Amino acid sequence: MHFTADYLDYMAEWARRIEGEVISSDRAGEQIFLLRKPLGVVAGILPWNFPFFLIARKMAPALLTGNTIVIKPSEETPINCHLFSQLVAQSALPAGVFNVLYGQAQTGAELAGSAAVDMISFTGSVATGARIAAAAAPHITKLNLELGGKAPAIVLADADLDLAVRAIHASRVINTGQVCNCAERVYVERKVADAFIDKIASAMAATRYGDPLARPDIDMGPLINRQALQRVQAKVAQALQEGAQLITGGQVAELGAGFHFQPTVLAACHGQMDIMRQEIFGPVLPIQVVDSLEEAIALANDSSYGLTSSLYTRDLGKAMQAMRELDFGETYINRENFEAMQGFHAGVRQSGIGGADGKNGLYEYTHSHVIYLQS
């Protein structure tokens, strides 16, 4: 709740910094003005993993650039949106500016395919993003897509291993690993591989998990539903069949309520395993040993995803090399995987482009209007 309020405050401050341009003209006596104008109606289609905050992330830039918005929450988490809309109803926002449309996947498809929608901002899976793009194509509707991730974490021999373990553990168990930013695979340099694997396995095994309503002291709650639990379980089983080594976890945790999977570490993984190439979206950490930064970067870039990445090293030169060569929209160095509000949350390839952070994201919600004024 506090982070959502902070984000609204941050985006509101940008309302004073929506800038146009004055461009030189080849014609004598002519001035060219570039203005920013609202698009019209923005559709915000949401996933279930951050159902409250992501409403603000879609709404704030849309409204402060003069648009109206229709929010379509996930059918898995409609109550958060209902509570958000109650707060909006208590504000001075005029009726019809903020709107909510509940429903299943077909509702989202109808919204994406509507000629009345001028822009679609979507956060979610690659598969759903592709369907939204197809539905929007007949009207050439503007798209802002933040899709899946398979974030690599590179741990070099000179890294502060305790820092790397804390950050990667935090990144892996936040929201039960159901975050597109999360460290989804680790490449650790051989010299420190055994030590790192021992430390991260201990951290994962010590994770406190359970029902957050019954235990306020936990680090991790359940997965979203039974299908998610079964998917994570199947991915771990497949990895073990392909030769991965189970270090800790690996089982469904029967806690009486909710869909819980033990925090899991898999070693002896390699780049052709599905668990190293496709999203897990659960508390499972696969690890591959490498012999150099160059090898780690090559393996990290060998992916159809490109949202976030991370690196752990004390060597500034290696950090600068990774910044140049990692093919991801964001790289976190010696810290957990989570963007700052004032940063630019963006990716390449199947991760699409996350908008709404900073001025570049803000301008996604406007169109350029070029005016030729001949005096």
Short mmCIF file of C-alpha atoms in Angstrom, two decimals, residues 58-234:
data_model
loop_
_atom_site.label_atom_id
_atom_site.label_comp_id
_atom_site.label_asym_id
_atom_site.label_seq_id
_atom_site.Cartn_x
_atom_site.Cartn_y
_atom_site.Cartn_z
CA LYS A 58 -1.04 1.81 -15.34
CA MET A 59 -3.30 4.56 -14.03
CA ALA A 60 -0.86 7.24 -12.90
CA PRO A 61 0.97 7.95 -16.18
CA ALA A 62 -2.24 7.59 -18.18
CA LEU A 63 -4.18 10.12 -16.13
CA LEU A 64 -1.49 12.74 -15.66
CA THR A 65 -0.94 12.84 -19.43
CA GLY A 66 -4.64 13.55 -19.92
CA ASN A 67 -5.99 10.12 -20.84
CA THR A 68 -8.82 8.08 -19.35
CA ILE A 69 -8.20 4.46 -18.39
CA VAL A 70 -10.05 1.16 -18.28
CA ILE A 71 -8.50 -1.38 -15.90
CA LYS A 72 -9.08 -5.08 -16.53
CA PRO A 73 -7.81 -6.98 -13.46
CA SER A 74 -6.88 -10.64 -13.50
CA GLU A 75 -9.80 -12.96 -12.84
CA GLU A 76 -7.59 -14.52 -10.13
CA THR A 77 -7.38 -11.30 -8.07
CA PRO A 78 -10.43 -9.06 -8.59
CA ILE A 79 -10.86 -8.03 -4.94
CA ASN A 80 -7.72 -5.88 -4.93
CA CYS A 81 -9.07 -3.89 -7.86
CA HIS A 82 -12.45 -3.53 -6.16
CA LEU A 83 -10.75 -2.09 -3.07
CA PHE A 84 -8.65 0.24 -5.24
CA SER A 85 -11.78 1.48 -7.05
CA GLN A 86 -13.41 2.23 -3.70
CA LEU A 87 -10.48 4.49 -2.84
CA VAL A 88 -10.75 6.19 -6.23
CA ALA A 89 -14.47 6.77 -5.61
CA GLN A 90 -13.57 8.71 -2.45
CA SER A 91 -11.30 11.04 -4.41
CA ALA A 92 -12.16 14.09 -6.50
CA LEU A 93 -11.48 12.25 -9.76
CA PRO A 94 -14.38 12.86 -12.19
CA ALA A 95 -16.63 9.94 -13.06
CA GLY A 96 -15.57 8.10 -16.20
CA VAL A 97 -11.85 8.87 -15.91
CA PHE A 98 -10.98 5.67 -14.02
CA ASN A 99 -12.97 2.62 -15.06
CA VAL A 100 -12.90 -1.09 -14.21
CA LEU A 101 -13.94 -4.01 -16.39
CA TYR A 102 -14.04 -7.40 -14.68
CA GLY A 103 -14.08 -10.71 -16.49
CA GLN A 104 -12.21 -13.70 -17.85
CA ALA A 105 -9.65 -13.87 -20.65
CA GLN A 106 -12.30 -13.20 -23.30
CA THR A 107 -13.07 -9.86 -21.65
CA GLY A 108 -9.43 -8.85 -22.01
CA ALA A 109 -9.46 -9.98 -25.63
CA GLU A 110 -12.53 -7.86 -26.39
CA LEU A 111 -10.91 -4.85 -24.74
CA ALA A 112 -7.65 -5.34 -26.64
CA GLY A 113 -9.53 -5.60 -29.91
CA SER A 114 -11.73 -2.55 -29.36
CA ALA A 115 -11.48 0.31 -31.82
CA ALA A 116 -12.30 2.69 -28.94
CA VAL A 117 -9.00 1.90 -27.20
CA ASP A 118 -6.03 4.07 -28.17
CA MET A 119 -3.32 2.31 -26.18
CA ILE A 120 -2.96 -1.00 -24.35
CA SER A 121 -0.61 -1.32 -21.38
CA PHE A 122 -0.20 -4.97 -20.42
CA THR A 123 1.91 -6.81 -17.86
CA GLY A 124 1.94 -10.60 -17.99
CA SER A 125 3.09 -13.64 -19.89
CA VAL A 126 4.62 -13.71 -23.35
CA ALA A 127 1.80 -15.93 -24.64
CA THR A 128 -0.90 -13.54 -23.45
CA GLY A 129 1.06 -10.55 -24.73
CA ALA A 130 1.20 -12.15 -28.18
CA ARG A 131 -2.57 -12.66 -28.15
CA ILE A 132 -3.13 -9.04 -27.11
CA ALA A 133 -0.85 -7.84 -29.90
CA ALA A 134 -2.82 -9.93 -32.40
CA ALA A 135 -6.14 -8.57 -31.13
CA ALA A 136 -4.83 -4.99 -31.34
CA ALA A 137 -3.29 -5.39 -34.79
CA PRO A 138 -6.41 -4.65 -36.93
CA HIS A 139 -6.64 -1.17 -35.38
CA ILE A 140 -2.84 -0.64 -35.11
CA THR A 141 -3.42 0.14 -31.43
CA LYS A 142 -0.35 1.37 -29.58
CA LEU A 143 1.10 -1.28 -27.26
CA ASN A 144 3.14 -1.09 -24.07
CA LEU A 145 4.05 -4.65 -23.08
CA GLU A 146 6.01 -5.90 -20.09
CA LEU A 147 6.20 -9.64 -20.54
CA GLY A 148 7.98 -12.61 -19.00
CA GLY A 149 11.51 -12.83 -17.71
CA LYS A 150 14.26 -15.40 -17.22
CA ALA A 151 16.69 -13.20 -15.33
CA PRO A 152 20.28 -14.50 -15.04
CA ALA A 153 22.38 -13.82 -11.95
CA ILE A 154 26.16 -14.02 -12.49
CA VAL A 155 28.33 -14.67 -9.43
CA LEU A 156 32.06 -14.18 -10.07
CA ALA A 157 34.95 -15.58 -8.02
CA ASP A 158 35.72 -12.18 -6.49
CA ALA A 159 32.13 -11.55 -5.37
CA ASP A 160 31.05 -10.94 -1.80
CA LEU A 161 29.32 -14.32 -1.50
CA ASP A 162 27.29 -13.38 1.56
CA LEU A 163 25.92 -10.34 -0.28
CA ALA A 164 25.21 -12.41 -3.39
CA VAL A 165 23.38 -15.04 -1.34
CA ARG A 166 21.26 -12.47 0.48
CA ALA A 167 20.30 -10.68 -2.72
CA ILE A 168 19.62 -13.77 -4.83
CA HIS A 169 17.67 -15.43 -2.02
CA ALA A 170 15.54 -12.31 -1.58
CA SER A 171 14.98 -12.10 -5.33
CA ARG A 172 14.01 -15.76 -5.56
CA VAL A 173 11.48 -15.92 -2.72
CA ILE A 174 9.80 -12.51 -3.09
CA ASN A 175 6.15 -13.17 -3.91
CA THR A 176 7.08 -16.88 -3.95
CA GLY A 177 9.23 -16.34 -7.03
CA GLN A 178 6.22 -15.13 -9.00
CA VAL A 179 7.86 -11.94 -10.28
CA CYS A 180 9.19 -11.25 -13.78
CA ASN A 181 12.26 -9.51 -12.30
CA CYS A 182 13.28 -12.47 -10.14
CA ALA A 183 16.66 -14.15 -10.51
CA GLU A 184 15.55 -17.25 -12.43
CA ARG A 185 18.95 -18.86 -13.13
CA VAL A 186 22.45 -18.52 -11.67
CA TYR A 187 25.84 -18.75 -13.37
CA VAL A 188 28.56 -19.08 -10.74
CA GLU A 189 32.29 -19.10 -11.40
CA ARG A 190 33.86 -22.49 -10.69
CA LYS A 191 36.36 -21.26 -8.07
CA VAL A 192 33.55 -20.33 -5.67
CA ALA A 193 30.82 -22.65 -6.92
CA ASP A 194 30.87 -25.10 -4.01
CA ALA A 195 30.92 -22.35 -1.40
CA PHE A 196 28.14 -20.40 -3.11
CA ILE A 197 25.94 -23.48 -3.55
CA ASP A 198 26.35 -24.41 0.12
CA LYS A 199 25.46 -20.89 1.25
CA ILE A 200 22.47 -20.39 -1.06
CA ALA A 201 21.14 -23.86 -0.23
CA SER A 202 21.31 -23.05 3.49
CA ALA A 203 19.51 -19.75 2.90
CA MET A 204 16.78 -21.36 0.81
CA ALA A 205 16.33 -24.21 3.30
CA ALA A 206 15.98 -21.68 6.14
CA THR A 207 13.21 -19.78 4.34
CA ARG A 208 10.13 -19.48 6.53
CA TYR A 209 7.02 -20.16 4.49
CA GLY A 210 3.36 -20.82 5.04
CA ASP A 211 0.02 -19.03 5.29
CA PRO A 212 0.67 -15.27 5.60
CA LEU A 213 -2.69 -14.78 7.32
CA ALA A 214 -1.77 -17.28 10.03
CA ARG A 215 1.96 -16.49 10.30
CA PRO A 216 3.07 -12.85 10.03
CA ASP A 217 6.74 -13.81 10.43
CA ILE A 218 7.12 -15.75 7.16
CA ASP A 219 9.41 -14.95 4.21
CA MET A 220 7.24 -16.60 1.56
CA GLY A 221 3.61 -17.48 1.00
CA PRO A 222 1.86 -19.95 -1.33
CA LEU A 223 1.73 -20.09 -5.11
CA ILE A 224 -1.29 -18.54 -6.79
CA ASN A 225 -3.22 -21.75 -7.49
CA ARG A 226 -3.02 -25.51 -7.93
CA GLN A 227 -2.09 -25.22 -11.60
CA ALA A 228 0.96 -23.13 -10.67
CA LEU A 229 2.00 -25.67 -8.06
CA GLN A 230 1.70 -28.52 -10.54
CA ARG A 231 3.67 -26.57 -13.15
CA VAL A 232 6.56 -25.89 -10.75
CA GLN A 233 6.55 -29.50 -9.58
CA ALA A 234 6.68 -30.73 -13.19
#
